[in-house]
XYZ file of C-alpha atoms in Angstrom:
649
model
C 132.996 110.937 118.794
C 133.192 111.799 122.506
C 136.602 111.411 124.131
C 137.275 111.383 127.868
C 140.834 112.060 129.052
C 142.128 111.470 132.605
C 138.695 112.134 134.104
C 138.331 112.086 137.902
C 135.374 112.728 140.204
C 135.004 112.378 143.947
C 132.593 113.433 146.661
C 134.582 114.234 149.783
C 136.649 111.166 150.618
C 134.665 108.921 148.264
C 136.401 108.397 144.928
C 133.904 107.567 142.183
C 136.479 107.235 139.431
C 139.863 108.644 138.445
C 142.261 108.563 135.486
C 139.405 107.540 133.161
C 140.309 107.741 129.477
C 137.961 106.303 126.866
C 135.849 107.251 123.872
C 132.296 106.774 122.664
C 131.835 106.309 118.933
C 128.946 107.240 116.616
C 126.417 104.513 115.923
C 127.217 102.511 119.050
C 124.933 101.934 122.018
C 126.536 101.899 125.462
C 125.004 100.528 128.646
C 126.369 102.329 131.725
C 126.369 99.781 134.559
C 127.643 99.586 138.114
C 126.446 99.373 141.692
C 124.128 102.007 143.129
C 126.277 104.991 144.121
C 129.183 103.989 141.879
C 128.793 107.132 139.743
C 126.741 106.138 136.682
C 124.317 109.082 136.745
C 127.142 111.401 137.814
C 129.069 110.409 134.695
C 126.099 111.327 132.485
C 125.834 114.704 134.236
C 129.532 115.304 133.583
C 128.929 114.673 129.878
C 126.113 117.238 129.782
C 127.993 119.816 131.844
C 125.533 119.694 134.751
C 128.471 118.750 136.979
C 132.175 119.455 136.719
C 134.998 116.973 136.963
C 137.706 117.323 139.589
C 140.304 116.554 136.948
C 140.566 115.730 133.268
C 138.508 116.771 130.282
C 135.637 115.693 128.081
C 136.089 116.537 124.399
C 132.945 117.030 122.326
C 132.700 118.179 118.687
C 131.449 121.772 118.636
C 128.390 120.866 116.549
C 127.337 117.800 118.519
C 123.775 117.738 119.899
C 123.250 115.892 123.183
C 119.736 114.880 124.171
C 118.619 114.269 127.743
C 115.173 113.753 129.180
C 113.447 116.721 130.833
C 112.625 115.696 134.414
C 110.032 118.407 135.203
C 106.845 116.650 134.150
C 104.658 119.429 135.578
C 106.175 122.101 133.303
C 103.690 121.565 130.469
C 100.343 121.002 132.207
C 98.343 123.189 129.775
C 100.213 122.058 126.673
C 98.799 119.636 124.126
C 100.631 116.315 124.440
C 101.810 116.248 120.815
C 103.051 119.859 121.139
C 105.153 118.880 124.165
C 106.839 116.200 122.076
C 107.326 118.582 119.129
C 109.192 120.938 121.464
C 112.000 118.371 121.302
C 112.882 120.322 118.141
C 112.514 123.721 119.766
C 112.429 125.932 116.677
C 109.828 123.688 115.039
C 107.713 123.456 118.185
C 107.697 127.216 118.697
C 106.828 127.823 115.030
C 103.859 125.443 115.210
C 102.496 127.122 118.339
C 103.006 130.593 116.897
C 101.248 129.596 113.672
C 98.270 128.293 115.673
C 98.124 131.535 117.630
C 98.260 133.628 114.461
C 95.541 131.574 112.773
C 93.198 132.316 115.678
C 94.028 136.033 115.653
C 91.848 137.894 113.079
C 94.370 140.772 113.018
C 97.452 138.650 112.395
C 99.879 139.446 109.583
C 99.554 136.893 106.701
C 103.271 137.322 105.996
C 104.049 136.224 109.553
C 101.927 133.094 109.037
C 103.795 132.401 105.795
C 107.075 132.840 107.657
C 106.011 130.258 110.235
C 104.966 127.913 107.419
C 108.459 128.183 105.958
C 110.059 127.340 109.313
C 107.753 124.328 109.676
C 108.518 123.167 106.131
C 112.279 123.582 106.676
C 112.022 121.250 109.685
C 109.792 118.681 107.933
C 107.022 119.695 110.301
C 104.223 117.834 108.582
C 106.187 114.598 108.509
C 107.000 115.313 112.157
C 103.367 114.961 113.159
C 103.332 111.344 111.961
C 106.669 110.657 113.695
C 105.337 112.073 116.957
C 102.198 109.949 116.732
C 104.314 106.829 116.147
C 106.543 107.537 119.150
C 103.667 108.349 121.507
C 101.737 105.249 120.465
C 104.834 103.104 120.844
C 105.258 104.401 124.384
C 101.707 103.386 125.238
C 99.814 106.683 124.857
C 96.700 106.025 122.711
C 95.982 108.047 119.554
C 92.901 109.672 121.031
C 95.007 111.295 123.784
C 97.686 112.914 121.589
C 95.810 116.217 121.240
C 94.651 116.476 124.850
C 96.446 118.504 127.548
C 99.260 116.985 129.603
C 97.217 117.549 132.767
C 94.999 114.515 131.987
C 97.954 112.128 132.406
C 99.315 110.540 135.573
C 102.898 111.256 136.607
C 104.222 108.077 135.011
C 102.586 108.832 131.672
C 103.812 112.449 131.767
C 107.331 111.020 131.965
C 106.564 108.922 128.872
C 105.707 112.108 127.001
C 109.008 113.671 128.092
C 110.805 110.523 126.924
C 108.995 110.866 123.585
C 110.192 114.490 123.455
C 113.883 113.599 123.682
C 113.477 110.672 121.257
C 111.820 112.990 118.724
C 114.625 115.547 119.103
C 116.897 112.995 117.362
C 120.173 114.163 118.960
C 123.616 112.999 117.890
C 124.110 111.560 121.384
C 121.126 110.310 123.385
C 121.632 110.011 127.155
C 118.973 108.049 129.056
C 118.953 107.446 132.814
C 116.688 104.498 133.732
C 114.317 105.031 130.769
C 112.311 101.851 131.464
C 111.310 102.710 135.051
C 107.887 104.086 134.113
C 107.223 101.891 131.083
C 105.196 98.724 130.797
C 106.571 95.631 129.131
C 105.104 96.479 125.731
C 106.534 99.991 125.653
C 109.942 98.697 126.743
C 110.040 96.394 123.734
C 109.066 99.248 121.413
C 111.827 101.405 122.934
C 114.355 98.603 122.403
C 113.551 98.479 118.708
C 113.516 102.263 118.344
C 116.961 102.623 119.910
C 118.428 99.796 117.836
C 117.295 101.498 114.621
C 118.589 105.032 115.290
C 122.034 105.880 113.843
C 123.486 108.098 116.594
C 125.278 107.284 119.829
C 123.148 106.043 122.728
C 124.259 105.903 126.371
C 121.887 104.273 128.845
C 121.935 103.774 132.598
C 119.692 100.786 133.326
C 119.278 97.875 135.741
C 117.135 95.918 133.280
C 119.303 93.030 132.116
C 117.091 91.964 129.197
C 116.853 95.564 127.991
C 120.650 95.956 128.035
C 121.071 92.639 126.230
C 118.634 93.697 123.510
C 119.929 97.235 122.963
C 123.606 97.540 123.810
C 126.595 97.009 121.545
C 128.989 97.939 124.376
C 128.949 98.086 128.181
C 130.725 100.823 130.173
C 131.380 99.373 133.623
C 131.755 101.849 136.512
C 133.755 99.883 139.077
C 137.151 99.689 140.802
C 137.204 103.543 140.791
C 137.399 103.626 137.014
C 135.237 103.120 133.920
C 136.057 100.408 131.426
C 134.280 99.714 128.139
C 133.567 96.118 127.096
C 132.386 95.121 123.628
C 129.090 93.231 123.463
C 125.855 93.151 125.440
C 125.404 92.694 129.184
C 125.777 88.909 129.228
C 128.986 89.201 127.208
C 130.256 91.847 129.608
C 129.627 89.590 132.628
C 131.725 86.810 131.109
C 134.555 89.215 130.204
C 134.512 90.890 133.619
C 134.612 87.542 135.397
C 137.672 86.642 133.343
C 139.273 89.992 134.246
C 138.566 89.486 137.957
C 140.021 85.983 137.805
C 143.152 87.314 136.116
C 143.447 90.095 138.706
C 143.268 87.529 141.513
C 145.855 85.295 139.833
C 148.219 88.242 139.408
C 147.840 89.133 143.096
C 148.595 85.542 144.118
C 151.591 85.501 141.783
C 152.860 88.755 143.313
C 152.513 87.371 146.853
C 154.448 84.262 145.828
C 157.164 86.429 144.272
C 157.403 88.510 147.476
C 157.949 85.317 149.497
C 160.747 84.265 147.145
C 162.429 87.674 147.340
C 162.082 87.744 151.135
C 163.821 84.384 151.401
C 166.750 85.784 149.379
C 166.951 88.919 151.546
C 166.834 86.911 154.794
C 169.510 84.548 153.558
C 171.993 87.056 152.109
C 171.427 90.449 153.777
C 174.380 89.895 156.149
C 176.708 88.610 153.432
C 178.931 91.387 152.051
C 179.047 90.054 148.481
C 175.244 89.841 148.304
C 174.317 92.880 150.410
C 173.672 95.180 147.425
C 171.434 92.589 145.758
C 169.581 92.061 149.050
C 168.954 95.812 149.400
C 167.674 96.002 145.831
C 165.291 93.128 146.432
C 164.130 94.717 149.703
C 163.134 97.868 147.801
C 161.370 95.677 145.240
C 159.448 93.972 148.038
C 158.394 97.369 149.442
C 157.026 98.476 146.058
C 155.150 95.223 145.518
C 153.737 95.226 149.059
C 152.538 98.818 148.590
C 150.624 97.787 145.476
C 149.118 94.835 147.322
C 148.322 96.845 150.464
C 146.230 99.360 148.500
C 143.995 97.119 146.387
C 141.012 98.573 144.560
C 137.874 96.870 145.742
C 134.837 96.344 143.581
C 131.849 98.553 144.417
C 129.616 95.600 143.548
C 128.270 94.058 146.733
C 125.735 91.244 146.703
C 123.185 91.191 149.533
C 122.527 87.831 151.190
C 118.833 87.138 150.660
C 117.061 83.991 151.807
C 113.322 83.474 152.293
C 112.397 80.704 154.706
C 108.627 80.049 155.067
C 107.447 79.639 158.636
C 105.465 76.529 157.654
C 103.940 75.059 154.476
C 100.350 76.121 153.702
C 97.532 73.879 152.557
C 97.395 72.654 148.980
C 95.028 75.459 147.900
C 96.709 78.786 148.656
C 94.335 81.316 147.098
C 90.980 81.334 145.366
C 89.626 84.375 143.499
C 85.978 84.329 142.428
C 84.316 86.826 140.036
C 86.527 89.700 141.156
C 85.735 93.130 139.644
C 87.085 96.630 140.190
C 86.483 99.976 138.469
C 87.752 103.518 138.910
C 84.740 105.565 137.917
C 83.843 104.427 134.403
C 87.237 102.795 133.872
C 87.001 99.070 134.555
C 90.348 97.411 135.354
C 89.227 93.964 136.576
C 86.137 92.145 135.362
C 84.893 88.805 136.736
C 88.395 87.514 137.385
C 88.509 83.968 138.700
C 91.641 82.027 139.570
C 92.990 79.370 141.913
C 96.606 79.369 143.103
C 98.187 76.186 144.461
C 101.029 75.614 146.907
C 104.404 76.091 145.202
C 103.067 78.110 142.252
C 105.173 81.002 141.009
C 102.530 83.060 139.227
C 103.590 85.944 136.968
C 100.870 88.564 136.459
C 101.582 90.418 133.213
C 99.925 92.994 130.969
C 100.165 96.650 129.966
C 99.980 99.469 132.507
C 96.474 100.343 133.615
C 94.880 96.894 133.362
C 94.845 96.345 137.141
C 97.961 94.341 138.051
C 98.877 96.397 141.129
C 95.189 96.857 141.941
C 94.773 93.085 142.061
C 97.640 92.693 144.527
C 96.301 95.496 146.735
C 92.887 93.783 146.840
C 94.518 90.449 147.719
C 96.423 92.096 150.583
C 93.292 93.923 151.790
C 94.810 97.330 151.012
C 91.885 98.043 148.702
C 88.284 96.859 148.406
C 86.940 95.174 145.285
C 83.613 96.283 143.797
C 82.459 92.677 143.567
C 83.749 89.139 143.983
C 85.560 87.239 146.682
C 89.141 86.533 147.747
C 89.761 83.449 149.904
C 93.186 82.641 151.310
C 93.820 78.954 152.035
C 94.583 77.178 155.299
C 97.778 78.311 157.089
C 98.681 80.896 154.423
C 100.901 83.751 155.594
C 101.275 86.271 152.737
C 104.083 88.835 152.860
C 103.786 91.918 150.632
C 106.302 93.981 148.657
C 104.408 97.136 147.636
C 105.480 99.211 144.659
C 105.166 102.437 146.674
C 108.000 102.047 149.184
C 107.632 105.391 150.902
C 103.973 104.731 151.703
C 105.120 101.752 153.770
C 108.304 103.157 155.315
C 107.621 106.244 157.412
C 110.110 109.108 157.408
C 110.386 109.625 161.170
C 112.199 106.423 162.082
C 115.384 104.436 161.365
C 115.945 101.132 159.515
C 116.548 99.368 162.853
C 113.415 100.765 164.541
C 111.252 100.150 161.470
C 112.356 96.527 161.117
C 112.171 95.818 164.870
C 108.406 96.541 164.951
C 107.773 93.425 162.849
C 109.614 91.092 165.228
C 109.740 92.676 168.715
C 110.535 89.306 170.254
C 113.758 88.900 168.274
C 117.172 89.775 169.692
C 119.243 92.768 168.679
C 121.651 90.372 166.958
C 118.928 88.920 164.728
C 117.634 92.362 163.693
C 121.114 93.745 163.029
C 122.135 90.532 161.263
C 119.123 90.739 158.968
C 119.918 94.389 158.219
C 123.534 93.450 157.541
C 122.410 90.819 155.046
C 120.715 93.548 153.009
C 123.751 95.865 153.263
C 122.818 98.055 156.243
C 125.822 98.080 158.565
C 127.381 100.264 161.244
C 125.657 103.616 161.746
C 123.515 103.058 158.628
C 121.017 101.107 160.736
C 120.235 104.262 162.746
C 120.100 106.890 160.003
C 116.795 108.533 159.159
C 114.531 106.589 156.818
C 113.737 109.926 155.150
C 117.255 109.822 153.682
C 116.980 106.327 152.197
C 117.355 105.888 148.446
C 114.885 103.847 146.428
C 117.262 100.889 146.419
C 117.767 101.076 150.184
C 114.000 101.188 150.760
C 113.561 98.120 148.546
C 116.248 96.194 150.441
C 114.690 97.183 153.775
C 111.306 95.795 152.684
C 113.050 92.608 151.568
C 114.585 92.407 155.057
C 111.086 92.647 156.541
C 109.892 89.786 154.310
C 112.873 87.660 155.358
C 112.070 88.322 159.010
C 108.337 87.597 158.710
C 108.946 84.196 157.059
C 105.795 84.337 154.949
C 104.941 81.257 152.891
C 103.336 83.375 150.124
C 105.357 86.266 148.686
C 103.285 88.944 146.946
C 105.660 91.112 144.908
C 104.750 94.278 143.003
C 107.667 95.400 140.783
C 110.312 94.365 143.336
C 113.293 95.166 141.068
C 112.426 98.772 140.147
C 115.093 100.460 142.295
C 117.533 97.608 142.826
C 120.962 97.428 141.246
C 122.077 94.412 139.232
C 123.711 92.705 142.201
C 120.585 92.985 144.358
C 118.398 91.782 141.474
C 120.606 88.724 140.989
C 120.517 87.928 144.710
C 116.740 88.405 144.856
C 116.103 86.200 141.826
C 118.343 83.449 143.218
C 116.505 83.621 146.555
C 113.091 83.452 144.874
C 114.154 80.469 142.769
C 115.223 78.648 145.957
C 112.119 79.746 147.912
C 110.015 76.726 148.869
C 106.719 78.569 148.836
C 104.256 80.413 146.612
C 104.971 83.618 144.681
C 102.600 86.139 143.085
C 104.738 88.442 140.939
C 104.017 91.616 138.985
C 107.065 92.703 137.001
C 107.960 94.310 133.687
C 111.463 92.835 133.947
C 111.624 90.088 131.327
C 114.689 88.451 132.877
C 112.976 88.084 136.267
C 109.747 86.691 134.783
C 111.609 84.194 132.601
C 113.601 82.942 135.578
C 110.685 82.560 137.993
C 107.298 82.020 136.399
C 105.706 78.563 136.456
C 102.212 79.931 135.644
C 101.113 83.107 133.835
C 98.065 85.325 134.355
C 97.712 87.808 131.498
C 95.460 90.769 132.316
C 94.059 92.580 129.276
C 91.763 95.577 128.761
C 88.973 93.220 127.710
C 89.498 90.452 130.264
C 92.189 87.952 131.148
C 93.903 84.733 130.017
C 95.503 82.099 132.221
C 98.320 79.785 131.163
C 99.332 76.783 133.257
C 103.042 76.562 132.501
C 106.295 78.528 132.530
C 106.736 81.831 130.768
C 108.914 80.183 128.120
C 106.165 77.617 127.514
C 103.622 80.446 127.391
C 105.628 82.080 124.596
C 105.823 78.799 122.686
C 102.104 78.168 123.062
C 100.908 81.654 122.141
C 103.557 82.107 119.473
C 104.437 85.643 120.513
C 106.429 87.078 123.411
C 104.061 89.235 125.467
C 107.038 90.949 127.039
C 108.775 91.464 123.716
C 106.337 91.864 120.841
C 106.052 94.784 118.455
C 103.423 97.267 119.552
C 100.755 98.084 116.955
C 98.653 101.063 118.065
C 99.285 99.990 121.646
C 97.361 96.713 121.271
C 98.503 93.131 121.284
C 97.942 91.035 118.199
C 95.598 88.118 118.745
C 97.280 86.056 116.031
C 98.336 82.664 117.261
C 101.244 80.540 116.154
C 100.983 79.796 112.417
C 100.424 76.275 111.222
C 103.409 74.164 110.164
C 102.753 74.523 106.418
C 102.264 78.254 106.827
C 105.565 78.494 108.669
C 107.285 76.582 105.851
C 105.885 78.964 103.252
C 106.889 81.914 105.391
C 110.412 80.541 105.655
C 110.696 80.141 101.863
C 109.358 83.650 101.361
C 111.833 84.941 103.927
C 114.774 83.337 102.067
C 113.653 84.945 98.801
C 113.217 88.312 100.484
C 116.680 88.162 102.032
C 118.247 87.228 98.691
C 116.548 90.172 96.975
C 117.552 92.461 99.811
C 121.209 91.415 99.630
C 121.325 92.041 95.878
C 119.803 95.526 96.176
C 121.791 96.495 99.265
C 125.192 95.133 98.151
C 126.515 98.424 96.744
C 125.456 100.397 99.813
C 126.844 97.779 102.220
C 130.182 97.722 100.371
C 130.408 101.514 100.574
C 129.480 101.395 104.283
C 132.355 98.976 104.934
C 134.756 101.265 103.046
C 133.512 104.327 104.924
C 133.942 102.608 108.276
C 137.598 101.954 107.444
C 138.017 105.607 106.397
C 136.258 106.872 109.531
C 138.544 104.756 111.701
C 141.605 106.126 109.870
C 140.424 109.755 110.210
C 139.731 109.299 113.920
C 143.133 107.672 114.437
C 144.928 110.519 112.659
C 143.021 113.174 114.642
C 143.795 111.348 117.887
C 147.507 111.247 116.953
C 147.569 115.004 116.382
C 145.647 115.607 119.618
C 148.240 113.530 121.466
C 151.016 115.703 119.998
C 149.191 118.916 120.934
C 148.662 117.662 124.489
C 152.435 117.285 124.992
C 153.473 120.282 127.157
C 156.786 120.746 125.293
C 155.457 120.225 121.766
C 154.816 123.896 120.990
C 158.126 124.971 122.496
C 160.201 122.633 120.344
C 158.155 122.785 117.116
C 158.417 125.500 114.462
C 155.298 127.697 114.113
C 154.894 126.734 110.438
C 154.819 123.065 111.408
C 152.276 123.736 114.166
C 150.045 125.550 111.664
C 150.466 122.734 109.154
C 149.440 120.127 111.734
C 146.492 122.252 112.842
C 145.329 122.648 109.218
C 145.757 118.917 108.725
C 143.597 118.211 111.765
C 140.872 120.569 110.497
C 140.904 118.840 107.102
C 140.776 115.403 108.731
C 137.815 116.582 110.864
C 136.032 117.897 107.754
C 136.641 114.611 105.943
C 135.463 112.703 109.020
C 132.235 114.726 109.221
C 131.567 114.132 105.528
C 132.213 110.399 105.867
C 129.915 110.171 108.903
C 127.168 112.033 107.045
C 127.469 109.695 104.050
C 127.578 106.672 106.385
C 124.335 107.830 108.017
C 122.651 108.311 104.616
C 123.657 104.817 103.507
C 122.498 103.276 106.782
C 119.092 104.872 106.249
C 118.981 103.455 102.721
C 119.803 99.989 104.026
C 117.118 100.261 106.728
C 114.570 101.295 104.094
C 115.525 98.277 101.971
C 115.187 96.023 105.012
C 111.748 97.448 105.685
C 110.596 97.088 102.069
C 111.736 93.453 101.998
C 110.442 92.799 105.537
C 113.893 91.843 106.818
C 114.176 91.694 110.621
C 117.560 91.431 112.349
């Protein structure tokens, strides 16, 4: 268990959070959410000790292992990919490398090799190789690359290896900051399942709504200068937070009404001797209530105002692609692609990384040349492009105002500043250097450009990558209302589900086209391309089973579940008992900690009693550790039974 007591952190005059007291329990998965700049990543760094709090404390068990992702993806260029992952368990990784060195040294000491073998065996090193292969494959790195050097991988795939490293380390507490940013939709689904199956605590900063819904058991909301934990996934959190905000508003209105009532009493009786004391008392009450109302805590969540208005409707045929092909050396990413896009289509382009999704958009926007084929835009089409590489589009030696003005030099200052204000650039922010812009600010600035240009075809390459939840919601709402054509590449399942009316699936061996919504695509194909289980990094070609087959499968599933429940009953009963015991141990430890935190406790308590309480706490901690260990063992047994009976939650 991690406990946070009266935690506070600020940067200059900006208060991120203060008086934060909460705890994070074993086996639970927490999504850390909040607006950009609210303090989510800062909170994770406080937990790891990379930053220090201004006030308060974070209490961690002395034996707890916290895992974070290494961010230096150039640190292992000459290392074998699988060895980089194995270094997640440092002693094991070093023993494996030393053994390999000794085996290639004709003068090496056989006893030293035997010593390394013992270290490897003690850490289940030979089982580890299979675990590493499973993790790497799940994250989209093919088997034939696992024993090649890191230097062969692009930056995004190097980060996948570093993610695999921290997953393999199997820490008690896993801290992940935007883990899906460099993953494709298949790898994201694999990661969801991996995290849901691990027994330890998980804490994740993410702006991917579907990911948070799939993984999280709790949401820690960084807002109103505090952090509050809500039970449930992201959708459940939104409903609970809305109810809290409504209650907060009602209480403020009630307080204002009460102040009016008190003021009427004071005005009426302040000059009357028999009521003067009561009037003074109510005046002081009014002052206290007005002080509370005059210093309200405002939410850090701000929604940009996004609206796309096409300059004019295009012709019926918006885009025609004929026999389009593109290769990078011997690697072919597009092969004889043909497609026609009609006015009003919202086309989602999906598929694993490396199949040519971004390449296709660059060719359409004439940012890259195809090897063969033809692209024909229809009559009166005005495409507007959101590129994935923001900094390639926004130069460093300008300001948001100057950069945006170049796209509409005939517009007034008011229009330019108004557009910037809609995407949350206000005051002096419009003149600050673009070199200092965050990823989210760059994304909003490009959106402002698209609003200004009034294109009737929006070409979007991963538009939500750096946006916070509020900006994503505003963007999705604007795209739903947009009366034009959209070509969208996105790994965000929520965005694709909301928008797509047609689906182009790019695959390593070609492409498929589906004329219908993404939900209809799932129903037709029988498998969710953005959510299926990865098997060796390839998509199953199995289609939806026939009705009779589904009936047989359902009957088999019922029998499997019945057998599973019978075999797992004893373990599940013991798990329930252990959870009650764990809760009781934690409550008793917390009670003692509260006593010890009282400044006068030690002064007024006999030394023998202090020692007795300290010994009691140690015993409770020992019992808690034993119960948690047994709970983990039983959970693993239950998961094995689920697997053997093919039970899926």
